[in-house]
Short mmCIF file of N, CA and C in Angstrom, two decimals:
data_model
loop_
_atom_site.label_atom_id
_atom_site.label_comp_id
_atom_site.label_asym_id
_atom_site.label_seq_id
_atom_site.Cartn_x
_atom_site.Cartn_y
_atom_site.Cartn_z
N MET A 242 30.12 12.06 39.60
CA MET A 242 30.88 12.99 38.79
C MET A 242 31.59 12.22 37.66
N PRO A 243 31.30 12.62 36.40
CA PRO A 243 31.92 11.90 35.28
C PRO A 243 33.43 12.16 35.24
N ARG A 244 34.09 11.14 34.81
CA ARG A 244 35.54 11.26 34.67
C ARG A 244 35.85 12.08 33.43
N PRO A 245 36.98 12.81 33.45
CA PRO A 245 37.35 13.63 32.28
C PRO A 245 37.45 12.82 31.00
N ARG A 246 37.91 11.57 31.11
CA ARG A 246 38.04 10.72 29.93
C ARG A 246 36.66 10.46 29.31
N ASP A 247 35.64 10.20 30.14
CA ASP A 247 34.28 9.95 29.64
C ASP A 247 33.69 11.19 28.98
N VAL A 248 33.96 12.34 29.54
CA VAL A 248 33.47 13.59 28.95
C VAL A 248 34.08 13.79 27.57
N VAL A 249 35.36 13.55 27.46
CA VAL A 249 36.04 13.70 26.16
C VAL A 249 35.48 12.71 25.15
N LEU A 250 35.26 11.47 25.55
CA LEU A 250 34.70 10.47 24.63
C LEU A 250 33.29 10.85 24.19
N ASN A 251 32.49 11.35 25.11
CA ASN A 251 31.13 11.79 24.76
C ASN A 251 31.16 12.95 23.78
N LEU A 252 32.06 13.89 23.98
CA LEU A 252 32.19 15.02 23.06
C LEU A 252 32.65 14.56 21.68
N LEU A 253 33.59 13.62 21.63
CA LEU A 253 34.05 13.10 20.34
C LEU A 253 32.92 12.36 19.62
N THR A 254 32.14 11.57 20.35
CA THR A 254 31.02 10.86 19.76
C THR A 254 29.99 11.83 19.19
N ALA A 255 29.70 12.88 19.94
CA ALA A 255 28.75 13.90 19.47
C ALA A 255 29.28 14.60 18.23
N ALA A 256 30.59 14.89 18.19
CA ALA A 256 31.18 15.55 17.03
C ALA A 256 31.08 14.67 15.80
N VAL A 257 31.32 13.37 15.95
CA VAL A 257 31.22 12.43 14.83
C VAL A 257 29.77 12.36 14.34
N ALA A 258 28.81 12.34 15.25
CA ALA A 258 27.40 12.28 14.87
C ALA A 258 26.98 13.54 14.12
N VAL A 259 27.40 14.69 14.58
CA VAL A 259 27.07 15.95 13.90
C VAL A 259 27.69 15.98 12.52
N THR A 260 28.92 15.54 12.41
CA THR A 260 29.59 15.50 11.10
C THR A 260 28.84 14.58 10.13
N ALA A 261 28.39 13.43 10.63
CA ALA A 261 27.65 12.49 9.78
C ALA A 261 26.34 13.12 9.30
N VAL A 262 25.64 13.84 10.16
CA VAL A 262 24.39 14.49 9.77
C VAL A 262 24.67 15.57 8.73
N VAL A 263 25.72 16.35 8.90
CA VAL A 263 26.06 17.40 7.94
C VAL A 263 26.39 16.79 6.58
N VAL A 264 27.14 15.71 6.58
CA VAL A 264 27.48 15.04 5.31
C VAL A 264 26.21 14.50 4.65
N LEU A 265 25.33 13.89 5.42
CA LEU A 265 24.08 13.36 4.87
C LEU A 265 23.23 14.47 4.27
N VAL A 266 23.09 15.56 4.96
CA VAL A 266 22.29 16.68 4.45
C VAL A 266 22.91 17.23 3.18
N ASN A 267 24.21 17.44 3.16
CA ASN A 267 24.88 18.00 1.98
C ASN A 267 24.85 17.06 0.79
N ASP A 268 25.03 15.76 1.04
CA ASP A 268 25.12 14.80 -0.06
C ASP A 268 23.77 14.30 -0.56
N ARG A 269 22.78 14.19 0.31
CA ARG A 269 21.52 13.59 -0.08
C ARG A 269 20.34 14.55 -0.07
N VAL A 270 20.15 15.25 1.03
CA VAL A 270 18.94 16.05 1.21
C VAL A 270 18.96 17.30 0.33
N LEU A 271 20.04 18.06 0.36
CA LEU A 271 20.09 19.30 -0.42
C LEU A 271 19.95 19.06 -1.92
N PRO A 272 20.62 18.07 -2.52
CA PRO A 272 20.38 17.81 -3.94
C PRO A 272 18.94 17.42 -4.25
N MET A 273 18.31 16.65 -3.36
CA MET A 273 16.92 16.26 -3.58
C MET A 273 16.01 17.49 -3.54
N LEU A 274 16.23 18.38 -2.57
CA LEU A 274 15.43 19.59 -2.50
C LEU A 274 15.66 20.50 -3.71
N ALA A 275 16.88 20.59 -4.15
CA ALA A 275 17.17 21.41 -5.33
C ALA A 275 16.47 20.85 -6.56
N GLU A 276 16.44 19.53 -6.70
CA GLU A 276 15.76 18.90 -7.83
C GLU A 276 14.26 19.20 -7.80
N ARG A 277 13.65 19.10 -6.63
CA ARG A 277 12.22 19.39 -6.51
C ARG A 277 11.94 20.86 -6.77
N ALA A 278 12.85 21.72 -6.42
CA ALA A 278 12.65 23.16 -6.62
C ALA A 278 12.67 23.51 -8.11
N ARG A 279 13.28 22.66 -8.94
CA ARG A 279 13.34 22.95 -10.38
C ARG A 279 11.99 22.79 -11.05
N VAL A 280 11.06 22.07 -10.44
CA VAL A 280 9.74 21.89 -11.03
C VAL A 280 9.04 23.24 -11.01
N ASP A 281 8.82 23.80 -12.17
CA ASP A 281 8.22 25.13 -12.27
C ASP A 281 6.81 25.00 -12.82
N PRO A 282 5.79 25.20 -11.98
CA PRO A 282 4.42 25.03 -12.44
C PRO A 282 4.01 26.07 -13.47
N GLU A 283 4.80 27.13 -13.64
CA GLU A 283 4.48 28.12 -14.64
C GLU A 283 4.74 27.59 -16.05
N ASP A 284 5.67 26.65 -16.14
CA ASP A 284 5.93 26.02 -17.43
C ASP A 284 4.72 25.18 -17.84
N ALA A 285 4.61 24.98 -19.13
CA ALA A 285 3.52 24.13 -19.61
C ALA A 285 3.69 22.72 -19.04
N ILE A 286 2.59 22.11 -18.73
CA ILE A 286 2.62 20.73 -18.26
C ILE A 286 2.65 19.88 -19.51
N LYS A 287 3.83 19.38 -19.84
CA LYS A 287 4.05 18.78 -21.15
C LYS A 287 3.47 17.37 -21.27
N SER A 288 3.63 16.56 -20.25
CA SER A 288 3.14 15.20 -20.37
C SER A 288 1.79 15.08 -19.69
N PRO A 289 0.96 14.17 -20.16
CA PRO A 289 -0.37 14.05 -19.58
C PRO A 289 -0.32 13.56 -18.13
N VAL A 290 -1.26 14.02 -17.37
CA VAL A 290 -1.46 13.52 -16.02
C VAL A 290 -2.72 12.68 -16.10
N LEU A 291 -2.54 11.40 -16.08
CA LEU A 291 -3.69 10.52 -16.28
C LEU A 291 -4.32 10.14 -14.95
N LEU A 292 -5.61 10.33 -14.90
CA LEU A 292 -6.40 9.88 -13.77
C LEU A 292 -7.37 8.85 -14.32
N ARG A 293 -7.84 7.99 -13.46
CA ARG A 293 -8.85 7.04 -13.93
C ARG A 293 -10.15 7.33 -13.20
N ARG A 294 -11.21 7.26 -13.95
CA ARG A 294 -12.52 7.40 -13.35
C ARG A 294 -12.80 6.15 -12.54
N ILE A 295 -13.35 6.32 -11.37
CA ILE A 295 -13.64 5.15 -10.54
C ILE A 295 -14.81 4.39 -11.14
N VAL A 296 -15.81 5.11 -11.62
CA VAL A 296 -16.95 4.46 -12.30
C VAL A 296 -17.25 5.31 -13.53
N PRO A 297 -17.17 4.85 -14.74
CA PRO A 297 -16.57 3.61 -15.19
C PRO A 297 -15.05 3.70 -15.17
N ASN A 298 -14.40 2.60 -15.35
CA ASN A 298 -12.96 2.52 -15.18
C ASN A 298 -12.23 2.85 -16.50
N ASP A 299 -12.27 4.13 -16.87
CA ASP A 299 -11.47 4.58 -18.01
C ASP A 299 -10.63 5.75 -17.53
N THR A 300 -9.82 6.30 -18.42
CA THR A 300 -8.90 7.35 -17.98
C THR A 300 -9.35 8.71 -18.51
N VAL A 301 -8.92 9.75 -17.82
CA VAL A 301 -9.17 11.12 -18.21
C VAL A 301 -7.87 11.88 -18.00
N ASP A 302 -7.58 12.79 -18.90
CA ASP A 302 -6.35 13.57 -18.81
C ASP A 302 -6.65 14.86 -18.07
N LEU A 303 -5.94 15.11 -16.99
CA LEU A 303 -6.13 16.34 -16.22
C LEU A 303 -5.72 17.56 -17.04
N VAL A 304 -4.79 17.38 -17.95
CA VAL A 304 -4.26 18.51 -18.70
C VAL A 304 -4.87 18.52 -20.10
N GLY A 305 -6.04 19.11 -20.21
CA GLY A 305 -6.67 19.26 -21.51
C GLY A 305 -6.76 20.72 -21.87
N ALA A 306 -7.45 21.01 -22.95
CA ALA A 306 -7.61 22.40 -23.37
C ALA A 306 -8.55 23.15 -22.43
N ASP A 307 -9.55 22.46 -21.92
CA ASP A 307 -10.52 23.09 -21.04
C ASP A 307 -9.97 23.19 -19.62
N PRO A 308 -10.44 24.17 -18.86
CA PRO A 308 -10.02 24.24 -17.46
C PRO A 308 -10.48 23.00 -16.70
N ARG A 309 -9.65 22.57 -15.81
CA ARG A 309 -9.96 21.41 -14.96
C ARG A 309 -9.77 21.81 -13.51
N LEU A 310 -10.70 21.42 -12.69
CA LEU A 310 -10.60 21.65 -11.25
C LEU A 310 -10.46 20.29 -10.58
N LEU A 311 -9.38 20.13 -9.84
CA LEU A 311 -9.13 18.88 -9.12
C LEU A 311 -9.08 19.20 -7.63
N VAL A 312 -9.87 18.48 -6.87
CA VAL A 312 -9.84 18.63 -5.42
C VAL A 312 -9.30 17.34 -4.82
N VAL A 313 -8.40 17.48 -3.86
CA VAL A 313 -7.77 16.34 -3.21
C VAL A 313 -8.21 16.35 -1.76
N PHE A 314 -8.72 15.22 -1.29
CA PHE A 314 -9.28 15.18 0.06
C PHE A 314 -9.00 13.83 0.71
N GLN A 315 -9.33 13.76 1.98
CA GLN A 315 -9.30 12.50 2.71
C GLN A 315 -10.53 12.47 3.61
N SER A 316 -11.15 11.33 3.73
CA SER A 316 -12.43 11.25 4.45
C SER A 316 -12.31 11.60 5.92
N THR A 317 -11.14 11.46 6.50
CA THR A 317 -10.96 11.75 7.93
C THR A 317 -10.52 13.19 8.18
N CYS A 318 -10.49 14.01 7.15
CA CYS A 318 -9.98 15.39 7.26
C CYS A 318 -11.13 16.34 7.60
N ASP A 319 -11.05 16.97 8.78
CA ASP A 319 -12.08 17.93 9.19
C ASP A 319 -12.09 19.17 8.30
N VAL A 320 -10.92 19.62 7.89
CA VAL A 320 -10.84 20.81 7.04
C VAL A 320 -11.47 20.52 5.68
N CYS A 321 -11.32 19.30 5.19
CA CYS A 321 -11.95 18.92 3.92
C CYS A 321 -13.46 19.06 4.02
N GLU A 322 -14.02 18.66 5.14
CA GLU A 322 -15.46 18.80 5.32
C GLU A 322 -15.88 20.26 5.33
N ARG A 323 -15.05 21.13 5.92
CA ARG A 323 -15.38 22.56 5.95
C ARG A 323 -15.20 23.22 4.59
N VAL A 324 -14.30 22.70 3.75
CA VAL A 324 -14.06 23.27 2.42
C VAL A 324 -15.06 22.73 1.40
N SER A 325 -15.64 21.57 1.65
CA SER A 325 -16.52 20.95 0.65
C SER A 325 -17.69 21.85 0.23
N PRO A 326 -18.31 22.68 1.09
CA PRO A 326 -19.35 23.57 0.59
C PRO A 326 -18.82 24.59 -0.42
N SER A 327 -17.58 25.05 -0.27
CA SER A 327 -16.99 25.95 -1.27
C SER A 327 -16.82 25.25 -2.59
N TRP A 328 -16.33 24.01 -2.54
CA TRP A 328 -16.18 23.24 -3.77
C TRP A 328 -17.53 23.01 -4.42
N GLN A 329 -18.53 22.66 -3.62
CA GLN A 329 -19.87 22.40 -4.16
C GLN A 329 -20.45 23.68 -4.75
N GLY A 330 -20.25 24.82 -4.08
CA GLY A 330 -20.74 26.10 -4.60
C GLY A 330 -20.08 26.47 -5.91
N LEU A 331 -18.78 26.25 -6.04
CA LEU A 331 -18.09 26.51 -7.30
C LEU A 331 -18.63 25.62 -8.41
N ALA A 332 -18.87 24.38 -8.09
CA ALA A 332 -19.40 23.45 -9.10
C ALA A 332 -20.77 23.90 -9.58
N ALA A 333 -21.64 24.30 -8.64
CA ALA A 333 -22.99 24.72 -9.01
C ALA A 333 -22.98 26.04 -9.76
N ALA A 334 -22.21 27.01 -9.29
CA ALA A 334 -22.19 28.34 -9.90
C ALA A 334 -21.60 28.32 -11.31
N ASN A 335 -20.65 27.43 -11.55
CA ASN A 335 -19.96 27.40 -12.84
C ASN A 335 -20.42 26.24 -13.72
N HIS A 336 -21.40 25.48 -13.26
CA HIS A 336 -21.93 24.34 -14.02
C HIS A 336 -20.80 23.40 -14.44
N ILE A 337 -19.96 23.07 -13.47
CA ILE A 337 -18.84 22.17 -13.75
C ILE A 337 -18.94 20.95 -12.85
N ARG A 338 -18.19 19.96 -13.23
CA ARG A 338 -18.08 18.75 -12.44
C ARG A 338 -16.62 18.58 -12.05
N PRO A 339 -16.24 19.06 -10.85
CA PRO A 339 -14.83 18.94 -10.47
C PRO A 339 -14.42 17.48 -10.33
N MET A 340 -13.16 17.21 -10.57
CA MET A 340 -12.63 15.88 -10.33
C MET A 340 -12.16 15.83 -8.89
N ALA A 341 -12.49 14.78 -8.20
CA ALA A 341 -12.15 14.65 -6.79
C ALA A 341 -11.29 13.41 -6.58
N LEU A 342 -10.12 13.63 -6.03
CA LEU A 342 -9.17 12.55 -5.77
C LEU A 342 -9.12 12.31 -4.27
N GLY A 343 -9.66 11.19 -3.84
CA GLY A 343 -9.62 10.83 -2.42
C GLY A 343 -8.38 10.00 -2.14
N LEU A 344 -7.79 10.23 -0.98
CA LEU A 344 -6.59 9.48 -0.62
C LEU A 344 -6.94 8.25 0.22
N ASP A 345 -8.22 7.88 0.21
CA ASP A 345 -8.69 6.69 0.91
C ASP A 345 -8.91 5.58 -0.12
N ARG A 346 -9.41 4.45 0.35
CA ARG A 346 -9.85 3.41 -0.58
C ARG A 346 -10.96 3.99 -1.45
N ASP A 347 -11.11 3.48 -2.66
CA ASP A 347 -12.10 4.01 -3.59
C ASP A 347 -13.50 4.06 -2.99
N SER A 348 -13.92 2.99 -2.33
CA SER A 348 -15.28 2.94 -1.79
C SER A 348 -15.48 4.00 -0.70
N VAL A 349 -14.48 4.23 0.12
CA VAL A 349 -14.57 5.25 1.18
C VAL A 349 -14.63 6.64 0.55
N SER A 350 -13.81 6.87 -0.48
CA SER A 350 -13.81 8.17 -1.17
C SER A 350 -15.16 8.44 -1.83
N VAL A 351 -15.72 7.45 -2.50
CA VAL A 351 -17.00 7.62 -3.17
C VAL A 351 -18.10 7.91 -2.14
N ASP A 352 -18.06 7.23 -1.01
CA ASP A 352 -19.05 7.46 0.04
C ASP A 352 -18.93 8.89 0.57
N TRP A 353 -17.72 9.35 0.83
CA TRP A 353 -17.50 10.72 1.32
C TRP A 353 -18.01 11.73 0.30
N LEU A 354 -17.70 11.49 -0.96
CA LEU A 354 -18.14 12.42 -2.02
C LEU A 354 -19.66 12.46 -2.12
N SER A 355 -20.31 11.34 -2.00
CA SER A 355 -21.77 11.33 -2.13
C SER A 355 -22.42 12.17 -1.03
N ARG A 356 -21.77 12.28 0.12
CA ARG A 356 -22.31 13.07 1.22
C ARG A 356 -21.88 14.54 1.18
N HIS A 357 -20.66 14.83 0.70
CA HIS A 357 -20.10 16.18 0.81
C HIS A 357 -19.96 16.93 -0.52
N LEU A 358 -19.78 16.21 -1.60
CA LEU A 358 -19.55 16.86 -2.89
C LEU A 358 -20.16 16.01 -4.01
N PRO A 359 -21.51 15.92 -4.04
CA PRO A 359 -22.14 15.02 -5.01
C PRO A 359 -21.93 15.43 -6.45
N ALA A 360 -21.57 16.68 -6.72
CA ALA A 360 -21.35 17.12 -8.10
C ALA A 360 -20.03 16.62 -8.66
N ALA A 361 -19.16 16.10 -7.82
CA ALA A 361 -17.81 15.74 -8.27
C ALA A 361 -17.78 14.40 -8.99
N GLU A 362 -16.75 14.27 -9.81
CA GLU A 362 -16.46 13.02 -10.48
C GLU A 362 -15.32 12.35 -9.72
N ALA A 363 -15.57 11.19 -9.17
CA ALA A 363 -14.55 10.49 -8.39
C ALA A 363 -13.48 9.93 -9.32
N VAL A 364 -12.24 10.27 -9.04
CA VAL A 364 -11.12 9.79 -9.84
C VAL A 364 -10.05 9.22 -8.91
N ALA A 365 -9.21 8.40 -9.46
CA ALA A 365 -8.06 7.87 -8.73
C ALA A 365 -6.84 8.07 -9.62
N ALA A 366 -5.73 8.36 -9.02
CA ALA A 366 -4.52 8.60 -9.81
C ALA A 366 -3.96 7.29 -10.32
N VAL A 367 -3.54 7.29 -11.57
CA VAL A 367 -2.87 6.13 -12.12
C VAL A 367 -1.55 5.93 -11.39
N ASP A 368 -0.84 7.03 -11.13
CA ASP A 368 0.41 7.02 -10.38
C ASP A 368 0.27 8.04 -9.26
N LEU A 369 -0.27 7.62 -8.10
CA LEU A 369 -0.60 8.56 -7.03
C LEU A 369 0.63 9.30 -6.52
N SER A 370 1.71 8.58 -6.24
CA SER A 370 2.89 9.27 -5.69
C SER A 370 3.47 10.25 -6.71
N GLY A 371 3.43 9.89 -7.99
CA GLY A 371 3.91 10.80 -9.03
C GLY A 371 3.06 12.05 -9.11
N LEU A 372 1.73 11.89 -9.01
CA LEU A 372 0.83 13.04 -9.05
C LEU A 372 1.05 13.95 -7.84
N LEU A 373 1.18 13.35 -6.66
CA LEU A 373 1.40 14.14 -5.46
C LEU A 373 2.71 14.92 -5.54
N ASP A 374 3.76 14.29 -6.07
CA ASP A 374 5.04 14.99 -6.22
C ASP A 374 4.96 16.07 -7.29
N ARG A 375 4.34 15.73 -8.41
CA ARG A 375 4.29 16.66 -9.54
C ARG A 375 3.59 17.97 -9.20
N PHE A 376 2.50 17.87 -8.45
CA PHE A 376 1.75 19.07 -8.09
C PHE A 376 2.03 19.52 -6.66
N ARG A 377 3.07 18.96 -6.07
CA ARG A 377 3.50 19.33 -4.72
C ARG A 377 2.34 19.30 -3.72
N ILE A 378 1.59 18.24 -3.76
CA ILE A 378 0.48 18.07 -2.82
C ILE A 378 1.07 17.48 -1.55
N ARG A 379 1.07 18.28 -0.50
CA ARG A 379 1.68 17.87 0.76
C ARG A 379 0.65 17.72 1.88
N ALA A 380 -0.57 18.16 1.64
CA ALA A 380 -1.60 18.11 2.68
C ALA A 380 -2.96 18.10 2.00
N VAL A 381 -3.96 17.74 2.77
CA VAL A 381 -5.34 17.84 2.30
C VAL A 381 -6.06 18.83 3.19
N PRO A 382 -7.01 19.54 2.67
CA PRO A 382 -7.47 19.55 1.29
C PRO A 382 -6.53 20.36 0.40
N THR A 383 -6.49 19.99 -0.86
CA THR A 383 -5.76 20.75 -1.87
C THR A 383 -6.69 20.97 -3.06
N THR A 384 -6.71 22.19 -3.55
CA THR A 384 -7.51 22.55 -4.72
C THR A 384 -6.55 22.94 -5.83
N ILE A 385 -6.71 22.33 -7.00
CA ILE A 385 -5.82 22.58 -8.13
C ILE A 385 -6.66 23.00 -9.33
N LEU A 386 -6.24 24.08 -9.98
CA LEU A 386 -6.88 24.53 -11.21
C LEU A 386 -5.83 24.50 -12.31
N VAL A 387 -6.11 23.72 -13.35
CA VAL A 387 -5.24 23.65 -14.53
C VAL A 387 -6.06 24.16 -15.70
N ALA A 388 -5.53 25.14 -16.42
CA ALA A 388 -6.22 25.69 -17.59
C ALA A 388 -5.18 25.93 -18.68
N GLY A 389 -5.53 25.51 -19.87
CA GLY A 389 -4.62 25.71 -21.00
C GLY A 389 -3.28 25.02 -20.82
N GLY A 390 -3.27 23.91 -20.10
CA GLY A 390 -2.03 23.17 -19.91
C GLY A 390 -1.09 23.80 -18.89
N ARG A 391 -1.58 24.78 -18.12
CA ARG A 391 -0.75 25.44 -17.11
C ARG A 391 -1.44 25.38 -15.75
N LEU A 392 -0.63 25.30 -14.73
CA LEU A 392 -1.15 25.31 -13.37
C LEU A 392 -1.47 26.76 -12.99
N HIS A 393 -2.73 27.03 -12.70
CA HIS A 393 -3.16 28.38 -12.35
C HIS A 393 -3.42 28.53 -10.86
N LEU A 394 -3.65 27.44 -10.16
CA LEU A 394 -3.93 27.53 -8.73
C LEU A 394 -3.58 26.22 -8.06
N ARG A 395 -2.91 26.33 -6.95
CA ARG A 395 -2.67 25.19 -6.07
C ARG A 395 -2.82 25.73 -4.65
N ARG A 396 -3.93 25.42 -4.03
CA ARG A 396 -4.20 25.94 -2.69
C ARG A 396 -4.29 24.78 -1.72
N LEU A 397 -3.39 24.76 -0.75
CA LEU A 397 -3.47 23.79 0.34
C LEU A 397 -4.30 24.42 1.44
N GLY A 398 -5.31 23.71 1.89
CA GLY A 398 -6.17 24.24 2.94
C GLY A 398 -7.38 24.93 2.36
N PRO A 399 -8.04 25.75 3.18
CA PRO A 399 -9.26 26.42 2.74
C PRO A 399 -8.99 27.40 1.58
N LEU A 400 -9.99 27.55 0.72
CA LEU A 400 -9.89 28.50 -0.39
C LEU A 400 -10.04 29.92 0.12
N ARG A 401 -9.28 30.83 -0.48
CA ARG A 401 -9.42 32.26 -0.18
C ARG A 401 -10.35 32.86 -1.22
N SER A 402 -10.82 34.07 -0.95
CA SER A 402 -11.77 34.70 -1.87
C SER A 402 -11.14 34.93 -3.24
N ASP A 403 -9.85 35.30 -3.30
CA ASP A 403 -9.22 35.50 -4.61
C ASP A 403 -9.07 34.18 -5.36
N ASP A 404 -8.96 33.06 -4.65
CA ASP A 404 -8.92 31.75 -5.31
C ASP A 404 -10.26 31.48 -6.01
N ILE A 405 -11.35 31.80 -5.33
CA ILE A 405 -12.68 31.56 -5.90
C ILE A 405 -12.88 32.43 -7.13
N VAL A 406 -12.42 33.67 -7.08
CA VAL A 406 -12.50 34.56 -8.25
C VAL A 406 -11.69 33.99 -9.41
N ARG A 407 -10.50 33.51 -9.12
CA ARG A 407 -9.64 32.95 -10.18
C ARG A 407 -10.30 31.74 -10.82
N ILE A 408 -10.91 30.89 -10.01
CA ILE A 408 -11.58 29.69 -10.55
C ILE A 408 -12.79 30.09 -11.39
N ARG A 409 -13.57 31.04 -10.90
CA ARG A 409 -14.75 31.49 -11.67
C ARG A 409 -14.33 32.09 -13.00
N ARG A 410 -13.26 32.88 -13.02
CA ARG A 410 -12.78 33.46 -14.28
C ARG A 410 -12.36 32.38 -15.26
N ALA A 411 -11.69 31.37 -14.77
CA ALA A 411 -11.22 30.30 -15.65
C ALA A 411 -12.38 29.58 -16.33
N PHE A 412 -13.47 29.39 -15.59
CA PHE A 412 -14.60 28.66 -16.15
C PHE A 412 -15.60 29.55 -16.87
N SER A 413 -15.51 30.87 -16.68
CA SER A 413 -16.44 31.77 -17.36
C SER A 413 -15.91 32.19 -18.73
N GLY A 414 -14.68 31.85 -19.01
CA GLY A 414 -14.08 32.24 -20.29
C GLY A 414 -13.36 33.57 -20.19
N SER A 415 -13.45 34.26 -19.04
CA SER A 415 -12.70 35.49 -18.86
C SER A 415 -11.23 35.16 -18.76
N PRO A 416 -10.38 36.12 -19.09
CA PRO A 416 -8.96 35.85 -18.96
C PRO A 416 -8.61 35.58 -17.51
N ALA A 417 -8.04 34.44 -17.27
CA ALA A 417 -7.59 34.13 -15.91
C ALA A 417 -6.30 34.86 -15.62
N LYS A 418 -6.01 35.04 -14.37
CA LYS A 418 -4.73 35.65 -14.00
C LYS A 418 -3.62 34.76 -14.49
N ALA A 419 -2.46 35.32 -14.52
CA ALA A 419 -1.29 34.57 -14.98
C ALA A 419 -1.08 33.34 -14.11
N PRO A 420 -0.47 32.31 -14.66
CA PRO A 420 -0.17 31.13 -13.87
C PRO A 420 0.67 31.51 -12.65
N ILE A 421 0.57 30.71 -11.62
CA ILE A 421 1.27 31.01 -10.37
C ILE A 421 2.53 30.20 -10.24
N PRO A 422 3.46 30.68 -9.43
CA PRO A 422 4.66 29.89 -9.17
C PRO A 422 4.39 28.77 -8.20
#
């Protein structure tokens, strides 16, 4: 049976720990989340997002006048393998070459692409952590459509049928739906 003094000390220690967590959340975490929430993908993407082609080693700007489709994957991702036929079908149907950003070593990414998405252009981010933060990429697979300097689609996980319609419209020259939040 614990002594009353020990119980009181344990309660005081727990109260101090809870207070420290509350202070940490209020001072550090909430301001960081508020800052990230200010990033509005509906606004024009003002600065270039530079990616480098793996072969040859030059750069390409994700934010150009033409629509760009960027797929983000990892070779060990089962869902990426299930989504890759959708990506390949979009590439074939729209006569496009999507840019594919693998989160593995370049050679592993290129090998995965040659087996699952041969129509894609392998790219690597010049600033990977900046790109992941900027487009709020939190998981793979992620499909991103940028058209006219605006983010029109960011889908984490498998594509939905309305996503495929939106991508086809962007590449067919039809008016795409309004940019998304």
